[in-house]
mmCIF file of C-alpha atoms and ligand atoms in Angstrom:
data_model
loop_
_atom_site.group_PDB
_atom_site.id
_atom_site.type_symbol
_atom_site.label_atom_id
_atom_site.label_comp_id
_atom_site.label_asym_id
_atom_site.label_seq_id
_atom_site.Cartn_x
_atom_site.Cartn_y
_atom_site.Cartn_z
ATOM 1 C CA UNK A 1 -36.789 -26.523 34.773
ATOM 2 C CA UNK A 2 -34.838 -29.039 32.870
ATOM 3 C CA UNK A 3 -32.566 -31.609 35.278
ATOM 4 C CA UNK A 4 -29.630 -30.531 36.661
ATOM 5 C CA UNK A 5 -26.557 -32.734 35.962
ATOM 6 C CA UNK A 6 -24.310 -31.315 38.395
ATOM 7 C CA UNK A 7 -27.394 -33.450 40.988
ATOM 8 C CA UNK A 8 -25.715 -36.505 40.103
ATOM 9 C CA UNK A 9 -22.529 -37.884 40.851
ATOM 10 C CA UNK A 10 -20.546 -40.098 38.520
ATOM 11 C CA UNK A 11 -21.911 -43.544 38.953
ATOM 12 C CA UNK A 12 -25.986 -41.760 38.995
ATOM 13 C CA UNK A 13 -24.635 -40.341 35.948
ATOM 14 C CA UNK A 14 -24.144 -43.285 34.116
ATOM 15 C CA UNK A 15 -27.613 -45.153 34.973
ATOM 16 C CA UNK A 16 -28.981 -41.931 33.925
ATOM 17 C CA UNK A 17 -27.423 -42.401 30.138
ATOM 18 C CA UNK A 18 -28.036 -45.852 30.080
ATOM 19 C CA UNK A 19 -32.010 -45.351 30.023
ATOM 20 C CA UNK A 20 -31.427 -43.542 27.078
ATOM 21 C CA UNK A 21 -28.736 -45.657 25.820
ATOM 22 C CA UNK A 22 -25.675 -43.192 25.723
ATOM 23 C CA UNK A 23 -22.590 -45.766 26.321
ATOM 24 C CA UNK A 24 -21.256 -45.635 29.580
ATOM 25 C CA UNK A 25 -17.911 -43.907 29.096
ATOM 26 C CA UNK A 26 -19.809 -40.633 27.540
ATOM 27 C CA UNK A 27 -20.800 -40.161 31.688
ATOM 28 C CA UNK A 28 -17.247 -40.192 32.738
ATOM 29 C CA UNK A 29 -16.454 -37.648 30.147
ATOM 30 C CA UNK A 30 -19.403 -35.294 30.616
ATOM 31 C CA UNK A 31 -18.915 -35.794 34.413
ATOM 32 C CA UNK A 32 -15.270 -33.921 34.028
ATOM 33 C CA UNK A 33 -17.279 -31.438 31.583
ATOM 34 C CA UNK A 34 -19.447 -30.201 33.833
ATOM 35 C CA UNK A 35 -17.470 -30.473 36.984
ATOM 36 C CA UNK A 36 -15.061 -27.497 35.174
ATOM 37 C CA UNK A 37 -18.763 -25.642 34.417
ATOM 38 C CA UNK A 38 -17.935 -26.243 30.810
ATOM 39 C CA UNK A 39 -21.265 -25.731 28.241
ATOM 40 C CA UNK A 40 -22.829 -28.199 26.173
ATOM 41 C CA UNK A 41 -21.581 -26.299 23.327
ATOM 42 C CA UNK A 42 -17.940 -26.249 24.217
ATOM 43 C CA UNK A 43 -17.589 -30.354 24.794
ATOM 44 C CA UNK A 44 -15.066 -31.042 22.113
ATOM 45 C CA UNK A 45 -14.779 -34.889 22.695
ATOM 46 C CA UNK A 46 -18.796 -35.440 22.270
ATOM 47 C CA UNK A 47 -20.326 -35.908 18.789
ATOM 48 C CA UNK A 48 -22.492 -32.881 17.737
ATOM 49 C CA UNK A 49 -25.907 -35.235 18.503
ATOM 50 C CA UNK A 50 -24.784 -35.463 21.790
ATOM 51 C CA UNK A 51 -24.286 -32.315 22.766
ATOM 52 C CA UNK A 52 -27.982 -31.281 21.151
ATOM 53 C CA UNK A 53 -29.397 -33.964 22.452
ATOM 54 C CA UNK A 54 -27.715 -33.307 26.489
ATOM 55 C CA UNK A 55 -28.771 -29.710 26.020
ATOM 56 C CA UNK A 56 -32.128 -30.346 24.872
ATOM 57 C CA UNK A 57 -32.911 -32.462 28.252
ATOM 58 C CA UNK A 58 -30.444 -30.954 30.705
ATOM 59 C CA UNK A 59 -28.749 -28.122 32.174
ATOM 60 C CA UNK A 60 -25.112 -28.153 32.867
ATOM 61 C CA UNK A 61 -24.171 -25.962 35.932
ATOM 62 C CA UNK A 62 -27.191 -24.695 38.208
ATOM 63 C CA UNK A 63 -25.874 -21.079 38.545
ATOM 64 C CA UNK A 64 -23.880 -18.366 37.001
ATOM 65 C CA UNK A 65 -21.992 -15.338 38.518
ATOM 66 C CA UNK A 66 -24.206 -11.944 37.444
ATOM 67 C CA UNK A 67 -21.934 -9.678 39.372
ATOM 68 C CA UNK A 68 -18.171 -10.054 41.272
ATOM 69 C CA UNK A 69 -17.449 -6.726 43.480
ATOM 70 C CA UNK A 70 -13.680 -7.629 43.957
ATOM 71 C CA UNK A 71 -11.860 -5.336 46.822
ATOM 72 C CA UNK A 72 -8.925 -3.860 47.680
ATOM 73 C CA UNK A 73 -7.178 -7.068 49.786
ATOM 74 C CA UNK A 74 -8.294 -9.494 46.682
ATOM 75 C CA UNK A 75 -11.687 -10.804 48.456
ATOM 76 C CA UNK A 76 -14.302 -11.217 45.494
ATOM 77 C CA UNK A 77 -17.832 -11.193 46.342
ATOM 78 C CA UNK A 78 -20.072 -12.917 43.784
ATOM 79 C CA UNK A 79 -23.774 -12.651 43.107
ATOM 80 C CA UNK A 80 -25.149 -15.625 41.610
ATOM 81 C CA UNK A 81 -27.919 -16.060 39.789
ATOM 82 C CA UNK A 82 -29.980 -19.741 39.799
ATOM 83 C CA UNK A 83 -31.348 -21.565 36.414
ATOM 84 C CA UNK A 84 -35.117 -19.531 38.208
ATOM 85 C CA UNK A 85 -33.763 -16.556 38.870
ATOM 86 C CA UNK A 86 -32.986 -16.695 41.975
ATOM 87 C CA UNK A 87 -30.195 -14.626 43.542
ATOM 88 C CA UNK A 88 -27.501 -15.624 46.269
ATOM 89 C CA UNK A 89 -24.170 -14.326 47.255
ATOM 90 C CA UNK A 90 -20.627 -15.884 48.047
ATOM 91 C CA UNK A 91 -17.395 -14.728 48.904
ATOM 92 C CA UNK A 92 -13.896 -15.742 47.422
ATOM 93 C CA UNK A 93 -11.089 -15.206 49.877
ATOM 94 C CA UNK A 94 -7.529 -15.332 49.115
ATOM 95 C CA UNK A 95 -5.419 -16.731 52.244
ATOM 96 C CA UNK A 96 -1.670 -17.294 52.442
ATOM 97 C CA UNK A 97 -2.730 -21.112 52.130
ATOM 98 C CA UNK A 98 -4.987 -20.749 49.069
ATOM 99 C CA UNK A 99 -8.335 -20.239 48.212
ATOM 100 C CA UNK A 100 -11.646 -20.418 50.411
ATOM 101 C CA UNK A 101 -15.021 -20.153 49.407
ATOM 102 C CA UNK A 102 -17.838 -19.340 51.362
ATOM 103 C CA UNK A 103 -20.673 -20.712 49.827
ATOM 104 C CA UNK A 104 -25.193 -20.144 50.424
ATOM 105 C CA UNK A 105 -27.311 -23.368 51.010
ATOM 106 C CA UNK A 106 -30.457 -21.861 50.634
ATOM 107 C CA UNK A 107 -32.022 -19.019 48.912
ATOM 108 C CA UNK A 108 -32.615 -16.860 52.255
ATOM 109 C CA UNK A 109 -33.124 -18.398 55.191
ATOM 110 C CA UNK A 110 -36.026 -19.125 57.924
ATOM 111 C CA UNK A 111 -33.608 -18.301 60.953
ATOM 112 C CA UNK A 112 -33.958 -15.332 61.493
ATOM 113 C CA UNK A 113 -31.050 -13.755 63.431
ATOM 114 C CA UNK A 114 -31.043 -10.361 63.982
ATOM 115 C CA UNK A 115 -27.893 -9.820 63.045
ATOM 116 C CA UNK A 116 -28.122 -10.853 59.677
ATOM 117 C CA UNK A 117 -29.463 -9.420 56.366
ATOM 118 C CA UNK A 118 -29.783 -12.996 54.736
ATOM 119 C CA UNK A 119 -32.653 -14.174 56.859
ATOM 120 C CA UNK A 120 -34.923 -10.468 56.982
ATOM 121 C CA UNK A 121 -37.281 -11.540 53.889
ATOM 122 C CA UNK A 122 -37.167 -15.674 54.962
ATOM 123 C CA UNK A 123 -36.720 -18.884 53.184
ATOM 124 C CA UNK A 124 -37.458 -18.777 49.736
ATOM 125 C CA UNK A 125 -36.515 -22.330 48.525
ATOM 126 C CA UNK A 126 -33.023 -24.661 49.508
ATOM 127 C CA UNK A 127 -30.563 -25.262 46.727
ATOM 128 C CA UNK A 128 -30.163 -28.312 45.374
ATOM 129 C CA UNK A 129 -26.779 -30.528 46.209
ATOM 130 C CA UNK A 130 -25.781 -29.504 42.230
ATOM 131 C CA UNK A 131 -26.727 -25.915 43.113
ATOM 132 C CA UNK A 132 -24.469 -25.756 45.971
ATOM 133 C CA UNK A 133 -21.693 -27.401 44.210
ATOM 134 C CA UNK A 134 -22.416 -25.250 40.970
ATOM 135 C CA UNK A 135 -21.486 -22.455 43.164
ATOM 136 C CA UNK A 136 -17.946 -23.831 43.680
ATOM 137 C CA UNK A 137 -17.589 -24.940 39.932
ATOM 138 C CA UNK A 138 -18.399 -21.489 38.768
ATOM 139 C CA UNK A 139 -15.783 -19.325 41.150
ATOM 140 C CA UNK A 140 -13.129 -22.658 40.104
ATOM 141 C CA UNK A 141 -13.696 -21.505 36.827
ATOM 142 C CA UNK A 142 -13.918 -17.722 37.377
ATOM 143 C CA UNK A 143 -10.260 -18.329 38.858
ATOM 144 C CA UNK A 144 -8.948 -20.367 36.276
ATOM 145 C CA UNK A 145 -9.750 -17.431 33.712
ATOM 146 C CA UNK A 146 -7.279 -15.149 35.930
ATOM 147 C CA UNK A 147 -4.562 -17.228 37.545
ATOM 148 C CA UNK A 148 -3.654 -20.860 37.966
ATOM 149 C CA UNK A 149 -5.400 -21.612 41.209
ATOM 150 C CA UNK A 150 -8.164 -23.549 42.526
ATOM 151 C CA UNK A 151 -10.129 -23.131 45.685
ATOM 152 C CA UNK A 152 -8.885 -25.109 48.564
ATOM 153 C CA UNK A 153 -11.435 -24.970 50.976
ATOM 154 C CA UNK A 154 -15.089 -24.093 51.535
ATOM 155 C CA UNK A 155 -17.035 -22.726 54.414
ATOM 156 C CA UNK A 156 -20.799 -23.016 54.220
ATOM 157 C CA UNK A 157 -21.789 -19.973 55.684
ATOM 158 C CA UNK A 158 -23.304 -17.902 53.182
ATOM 159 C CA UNK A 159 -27.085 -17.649 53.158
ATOM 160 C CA UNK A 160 -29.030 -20.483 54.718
ATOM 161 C CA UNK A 161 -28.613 -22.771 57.875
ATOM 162 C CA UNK A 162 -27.019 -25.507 56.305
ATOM 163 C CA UNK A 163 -28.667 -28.213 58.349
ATOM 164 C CA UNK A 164 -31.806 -26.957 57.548
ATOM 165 C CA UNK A 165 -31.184 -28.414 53.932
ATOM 166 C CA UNK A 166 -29.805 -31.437 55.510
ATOM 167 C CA UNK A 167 -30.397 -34.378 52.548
ATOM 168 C CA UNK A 168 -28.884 -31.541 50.009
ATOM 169 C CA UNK A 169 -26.385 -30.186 51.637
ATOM 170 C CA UNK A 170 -24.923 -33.921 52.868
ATOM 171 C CA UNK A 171 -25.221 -35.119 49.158
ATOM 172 C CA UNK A 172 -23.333 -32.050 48.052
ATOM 173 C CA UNK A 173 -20.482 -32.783 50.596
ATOM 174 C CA UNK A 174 -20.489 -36.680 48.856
ATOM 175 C CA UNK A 175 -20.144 -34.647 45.205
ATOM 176 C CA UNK A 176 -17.157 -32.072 46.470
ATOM 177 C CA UNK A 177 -14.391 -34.793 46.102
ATOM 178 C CA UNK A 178 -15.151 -36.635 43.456
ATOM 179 C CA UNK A 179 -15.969 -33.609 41.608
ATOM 180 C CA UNK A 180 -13.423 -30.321 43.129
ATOM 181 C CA UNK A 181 -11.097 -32.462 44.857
ATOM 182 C CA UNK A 182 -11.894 -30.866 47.908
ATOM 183 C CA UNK A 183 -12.287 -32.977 51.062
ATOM 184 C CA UNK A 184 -14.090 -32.776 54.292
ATOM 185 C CA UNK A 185 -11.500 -31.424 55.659
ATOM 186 C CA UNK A 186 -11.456 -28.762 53.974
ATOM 187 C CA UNK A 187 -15.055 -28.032 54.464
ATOM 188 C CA UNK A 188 -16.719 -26.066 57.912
ATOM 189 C CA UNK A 189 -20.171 -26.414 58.261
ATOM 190 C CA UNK A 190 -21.592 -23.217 60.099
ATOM 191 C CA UNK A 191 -24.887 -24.131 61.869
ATOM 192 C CA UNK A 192 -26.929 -21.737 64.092
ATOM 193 C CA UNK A 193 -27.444 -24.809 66.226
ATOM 194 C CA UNK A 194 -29.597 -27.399 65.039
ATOM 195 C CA UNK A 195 -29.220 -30.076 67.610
ATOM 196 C CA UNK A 196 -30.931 -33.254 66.159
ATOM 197 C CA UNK A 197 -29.303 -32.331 62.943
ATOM 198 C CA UNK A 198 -25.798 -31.555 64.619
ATOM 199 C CA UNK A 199 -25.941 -35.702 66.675
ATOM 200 C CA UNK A 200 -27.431 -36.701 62.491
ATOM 201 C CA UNK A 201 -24.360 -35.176 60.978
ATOM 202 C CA UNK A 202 -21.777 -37.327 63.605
ATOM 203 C CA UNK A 203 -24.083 -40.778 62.934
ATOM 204 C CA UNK A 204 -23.789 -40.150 59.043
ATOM 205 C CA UNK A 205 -19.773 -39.718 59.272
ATOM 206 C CA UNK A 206 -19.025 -36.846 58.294
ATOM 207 C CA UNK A 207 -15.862 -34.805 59.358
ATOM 208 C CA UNK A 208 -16.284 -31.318 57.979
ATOM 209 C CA UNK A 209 -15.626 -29.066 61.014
ATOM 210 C CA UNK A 210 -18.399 -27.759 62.882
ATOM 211 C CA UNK A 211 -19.264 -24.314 63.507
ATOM 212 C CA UNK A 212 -21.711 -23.357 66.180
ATOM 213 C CA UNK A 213 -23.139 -19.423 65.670
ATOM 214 C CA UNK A 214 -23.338 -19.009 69.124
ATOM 215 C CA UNK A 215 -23.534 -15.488 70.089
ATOM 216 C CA UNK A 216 -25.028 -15.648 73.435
ATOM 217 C CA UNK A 217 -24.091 -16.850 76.636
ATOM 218 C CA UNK A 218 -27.624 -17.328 78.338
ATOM 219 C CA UNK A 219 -31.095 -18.473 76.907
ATOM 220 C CA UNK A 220 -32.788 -15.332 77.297
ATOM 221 C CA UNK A 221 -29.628 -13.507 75.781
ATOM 222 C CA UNK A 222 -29.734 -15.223 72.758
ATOM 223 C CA UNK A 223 -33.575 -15.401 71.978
ATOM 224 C CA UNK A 224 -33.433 -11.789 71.530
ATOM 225 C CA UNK A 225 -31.018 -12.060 68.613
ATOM 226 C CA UNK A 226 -31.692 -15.732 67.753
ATOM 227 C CA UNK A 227 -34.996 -16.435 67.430
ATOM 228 C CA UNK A 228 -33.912 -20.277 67.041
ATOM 229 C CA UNK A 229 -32.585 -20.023 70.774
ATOM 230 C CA UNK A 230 -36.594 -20.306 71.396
ATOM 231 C CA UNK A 231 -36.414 -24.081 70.034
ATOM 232 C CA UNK A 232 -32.741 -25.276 71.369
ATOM 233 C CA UNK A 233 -30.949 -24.447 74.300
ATOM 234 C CA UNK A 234 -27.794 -23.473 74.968
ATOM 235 C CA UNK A 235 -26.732 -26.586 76.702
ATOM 236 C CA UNK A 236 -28.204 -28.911 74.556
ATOM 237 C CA UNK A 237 -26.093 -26.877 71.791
ATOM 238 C CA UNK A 238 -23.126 -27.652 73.519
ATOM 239 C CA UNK A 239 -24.163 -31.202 74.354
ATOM 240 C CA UNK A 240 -24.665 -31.850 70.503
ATOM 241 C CA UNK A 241 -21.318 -30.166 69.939
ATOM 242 C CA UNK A 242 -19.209 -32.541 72.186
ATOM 243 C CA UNK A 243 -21.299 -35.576 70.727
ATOM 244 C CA UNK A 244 -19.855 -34.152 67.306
ATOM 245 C CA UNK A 245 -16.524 -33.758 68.698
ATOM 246 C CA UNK A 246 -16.550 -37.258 70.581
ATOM 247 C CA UNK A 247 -17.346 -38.921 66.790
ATOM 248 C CA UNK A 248 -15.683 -36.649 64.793
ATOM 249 C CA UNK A 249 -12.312 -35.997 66.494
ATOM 250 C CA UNK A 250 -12.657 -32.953 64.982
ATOM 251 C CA UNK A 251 -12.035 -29.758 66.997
ATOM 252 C CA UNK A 252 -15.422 -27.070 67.197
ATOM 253 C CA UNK A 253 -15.353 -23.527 66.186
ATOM 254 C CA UNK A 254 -17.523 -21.519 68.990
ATOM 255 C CA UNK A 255 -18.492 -18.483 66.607
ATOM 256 C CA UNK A 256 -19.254 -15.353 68.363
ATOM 257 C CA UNK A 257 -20.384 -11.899 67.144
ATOM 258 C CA UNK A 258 -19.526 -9.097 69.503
ATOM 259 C CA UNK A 259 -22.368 -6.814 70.344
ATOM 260 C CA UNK A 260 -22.176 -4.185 72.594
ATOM 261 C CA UNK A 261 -24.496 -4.137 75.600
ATOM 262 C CA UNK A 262 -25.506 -7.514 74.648
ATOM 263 C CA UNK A 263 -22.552 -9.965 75.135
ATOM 264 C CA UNK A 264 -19.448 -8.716 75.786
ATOM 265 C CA UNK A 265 -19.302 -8.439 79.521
ATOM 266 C CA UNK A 266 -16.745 -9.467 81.191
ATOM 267 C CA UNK A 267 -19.634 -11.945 83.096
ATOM 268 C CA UNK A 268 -20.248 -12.980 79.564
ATOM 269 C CA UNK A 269 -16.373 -14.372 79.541
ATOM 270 C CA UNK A 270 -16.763 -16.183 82.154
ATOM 271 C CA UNK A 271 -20.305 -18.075 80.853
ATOM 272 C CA UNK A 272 -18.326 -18.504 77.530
ATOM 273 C CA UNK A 273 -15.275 -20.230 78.865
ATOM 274 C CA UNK A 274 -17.263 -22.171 81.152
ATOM 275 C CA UNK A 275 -19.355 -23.438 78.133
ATOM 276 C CA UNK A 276 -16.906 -24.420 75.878
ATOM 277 C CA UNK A 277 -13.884 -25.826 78.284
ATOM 278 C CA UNK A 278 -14.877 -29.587 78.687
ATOM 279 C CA UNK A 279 -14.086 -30.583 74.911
ATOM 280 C CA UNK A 280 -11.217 -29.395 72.106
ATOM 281 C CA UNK A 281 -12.988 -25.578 70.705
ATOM 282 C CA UNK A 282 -11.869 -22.456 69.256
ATOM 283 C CA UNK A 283 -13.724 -19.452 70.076
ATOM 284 C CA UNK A 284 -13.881 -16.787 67.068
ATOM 285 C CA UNK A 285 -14.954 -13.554 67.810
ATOM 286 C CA UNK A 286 -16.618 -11.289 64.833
ATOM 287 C CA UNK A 287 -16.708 -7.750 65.158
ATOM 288 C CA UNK A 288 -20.350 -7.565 64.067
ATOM 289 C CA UNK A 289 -20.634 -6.406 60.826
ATOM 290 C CA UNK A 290 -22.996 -3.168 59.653
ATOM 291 C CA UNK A 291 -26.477 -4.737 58.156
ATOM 292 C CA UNK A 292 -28.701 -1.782 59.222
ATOM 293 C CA UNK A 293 -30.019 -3.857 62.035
ATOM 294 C CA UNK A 294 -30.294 -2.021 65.430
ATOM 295 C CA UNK A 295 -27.438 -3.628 66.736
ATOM 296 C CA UNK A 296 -24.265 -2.216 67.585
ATOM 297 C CA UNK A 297 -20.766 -3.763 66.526
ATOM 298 C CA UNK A 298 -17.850 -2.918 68.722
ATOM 299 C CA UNK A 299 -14.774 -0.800 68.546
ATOM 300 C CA UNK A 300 -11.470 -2.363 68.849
ATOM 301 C CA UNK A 301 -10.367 -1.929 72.021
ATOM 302 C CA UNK A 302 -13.823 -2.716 73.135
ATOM 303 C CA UNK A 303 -12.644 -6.319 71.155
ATOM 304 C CA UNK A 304 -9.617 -6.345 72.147
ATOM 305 C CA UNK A 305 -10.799 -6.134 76.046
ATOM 306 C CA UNK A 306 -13.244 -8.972 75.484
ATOM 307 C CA UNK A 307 -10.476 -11.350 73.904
ATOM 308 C CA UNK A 308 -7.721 -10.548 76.811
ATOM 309 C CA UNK A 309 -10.290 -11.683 78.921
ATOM 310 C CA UNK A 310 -11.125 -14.725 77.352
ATOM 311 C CA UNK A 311 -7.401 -15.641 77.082
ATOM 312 C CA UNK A 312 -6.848 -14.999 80.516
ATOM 313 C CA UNK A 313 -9.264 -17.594 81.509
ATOM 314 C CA UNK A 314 -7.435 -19.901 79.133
ATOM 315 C CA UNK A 315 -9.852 -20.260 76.332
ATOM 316 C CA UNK A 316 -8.770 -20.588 72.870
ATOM 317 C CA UNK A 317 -9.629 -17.491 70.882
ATOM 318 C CA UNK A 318 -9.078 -15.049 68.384
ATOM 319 C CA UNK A 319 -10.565 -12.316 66.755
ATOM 320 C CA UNK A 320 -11.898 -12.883 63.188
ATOM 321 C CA UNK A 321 -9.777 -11.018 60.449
ATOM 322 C CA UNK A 322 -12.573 -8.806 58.791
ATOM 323 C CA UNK A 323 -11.977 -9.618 54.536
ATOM 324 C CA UNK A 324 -13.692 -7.703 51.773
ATOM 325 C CA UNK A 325 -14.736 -4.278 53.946
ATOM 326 C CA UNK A 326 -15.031 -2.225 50.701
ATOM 327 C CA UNK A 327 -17.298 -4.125 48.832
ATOM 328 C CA UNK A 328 -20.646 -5.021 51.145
ATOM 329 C CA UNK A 329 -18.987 -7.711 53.011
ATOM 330 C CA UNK A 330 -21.822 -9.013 55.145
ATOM 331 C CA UNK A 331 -23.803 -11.944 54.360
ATOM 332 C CA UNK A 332 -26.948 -10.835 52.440
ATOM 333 C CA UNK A 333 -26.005 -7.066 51.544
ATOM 334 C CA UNK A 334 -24.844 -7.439 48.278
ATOM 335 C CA UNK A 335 -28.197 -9.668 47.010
ATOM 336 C CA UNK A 336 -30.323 -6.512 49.014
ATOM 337 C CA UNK A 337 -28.482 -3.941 47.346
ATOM 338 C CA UNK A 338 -28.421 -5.329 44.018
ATOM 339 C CA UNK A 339 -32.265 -6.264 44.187
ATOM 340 C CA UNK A 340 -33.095 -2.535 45.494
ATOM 341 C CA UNK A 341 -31.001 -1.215 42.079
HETATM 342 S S1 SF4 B 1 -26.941 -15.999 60.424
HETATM 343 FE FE1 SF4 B 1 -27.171 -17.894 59.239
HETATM 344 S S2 SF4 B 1 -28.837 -18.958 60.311
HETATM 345 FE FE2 SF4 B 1 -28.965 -16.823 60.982
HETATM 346 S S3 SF4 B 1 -30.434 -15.835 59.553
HETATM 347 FE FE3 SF4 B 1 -28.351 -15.541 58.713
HETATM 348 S S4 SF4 B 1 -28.060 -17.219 57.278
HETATM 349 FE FE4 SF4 B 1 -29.767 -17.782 58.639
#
């Protein structure tokens, strides 16, 4: 595969030309080219030589969109297809604040939750930081073809455990600014609870808000759906969490899929608010979504029930708006369906 320029940022960019003396102010210029997932072809400000010569050696964006399954409330799911064929999915929601993406991190993933159609067939490879970022630059352009609007924020919680791609996914979150104008704030890391990687991300400095996949309230709960629950405890989770917090400032999301006759007793309240009281944390529950696994989502009073209590112990918490219901909406069923076809 030929190099991906979207890897570098500007300034890599530049010592890149210079070893094969392209002046210095071509990088600036191709930098704003690619960041808007423009082709090689299309760079109108770059001589002709240029542009054969950049194609010849590189590749502009690292994937393209191969399908969009856009529903009835305006979410667009994408399928994405990688410079090696590769296929991962992300999601385009439309809030009354703007865009969001929700973008993959790693072509499936090794985690294994039972929950989750992403992780059945297991890792295949991680993305790249340009792949990840490609993924924004492609649905930035996708909506600048139909309205004048840019995504505002993106949630990494597509396919892959983010800080299981930790160098990548950390370089991508230095190339979001410079290149989308999107800061960390405007980023939320979903992690399934890597806790070395969770106390890494707070040394490094980074502020994107952290969201644990919780989804248990006891060890032995959450090793039957979490087969990462065999290598981290719960505590040490939410030890790792409050570290982040206590560096950070920034409040955690607790996120919490509600199964029934798994978690959603009302002992299962109490654990939960006990867990996440000592340090700023907003609980969001998921009514678990339909990936032919053998476990059972919940109705919504059965919800409902599980959030009064919740509230009435004084936790933070709401239940999760379900977006794109029409059009496969879980992570993962859109890449299995269009793979069976
Ligand atoms: S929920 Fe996240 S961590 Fe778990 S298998 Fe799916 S993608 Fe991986």
């Amino acid at each position: 595969m030929k190099t991906l320029l979207l890897d570098f940022s500007q300034s890599e960019l530049e010592g890149e030309f210079s070893t094969l003396g392209i002046e210095r102010y071509r990088a600036e210029q191709v930098y704003k080219w690619i960041s808007a997932g423009t082709d090689f072809d299309e760079m109108s400000n770059l001589p002709k030589s240029l542009r054969t010569l950049l194609a010849e050696k590189y590749d502009s964006v690292g994937a393209k969109i191969v399908k969009d399954a856009v529903s009835r409330d305006g979410t667009v799911k994408f399928l994405y297809e990688l410079r090696d064929g590769k296929l991962i999915e992300g999601v385009l929601m439309k809030y009354k604040y703007g865009y969001t993406l929700c973008a993959s991190t790693q072509v499936g993933c090794r985690m294994g939750c039972a929950f989750c159609a992403s992780g059945r067939d297991g890792l295949e490879r991680n993305l790249t930081s340009g792949e990840i970022l490609s993924e924004v630059v492609c649905a930035n352009a996708y909506l600048a073809k139909r309205e004048n609007a840019r995504i505002g924020n993106v949630v990494l919680m597509g396919s892959g455990e983010p800080l299981d791609n930790y160098d990548n996914v950390t370089a991508f979150l230095d190339l979001l600014t410079p290149s989308q104008g999107i800061g960390q704030r405007g980023v939320s890391l979903s992690t399934c609870g890597i806790t070395p990687n969770i106390r890494r991300l707070a040394d490094d400095g980074y502020s994107v808000t952290l969201c644990l996949s919780l989804h248990a309230t006891t060890d032995e709960q959450r090793k039957k759906v979490m087969p990462t629950a065999n290598a981290y405890k719960i505590e040490d989770i939410i030890s790792a969490a409050e570290y982040y917090f206590g560096k950070s400032g920034r409040r955690v999301i607790v996120e919490y899929a509600m199964m029934r006759g798994v978690n959603i007793s009302d002992s299962d309240a109490v654990r939960l608010r006990n867990l996440t009281k000592n340090f700023p944390c907003h609980i969001n529950l998921i009514p678990l979504n339909d990936t032919d696994s053998s476990l059972s989502g919940v109705n919504k009073s059965e919800a409902r029930a599980f959030l009064s209590k919740l509230t009435s112990l004084g936790a933070s918490a709401t239940i999760r708006r379900s977006l794109g219901e029409d059009i496969e909406g879980a992570c993962g069923q859109l890449k299995r369906r269009y793979t069976k076809k």
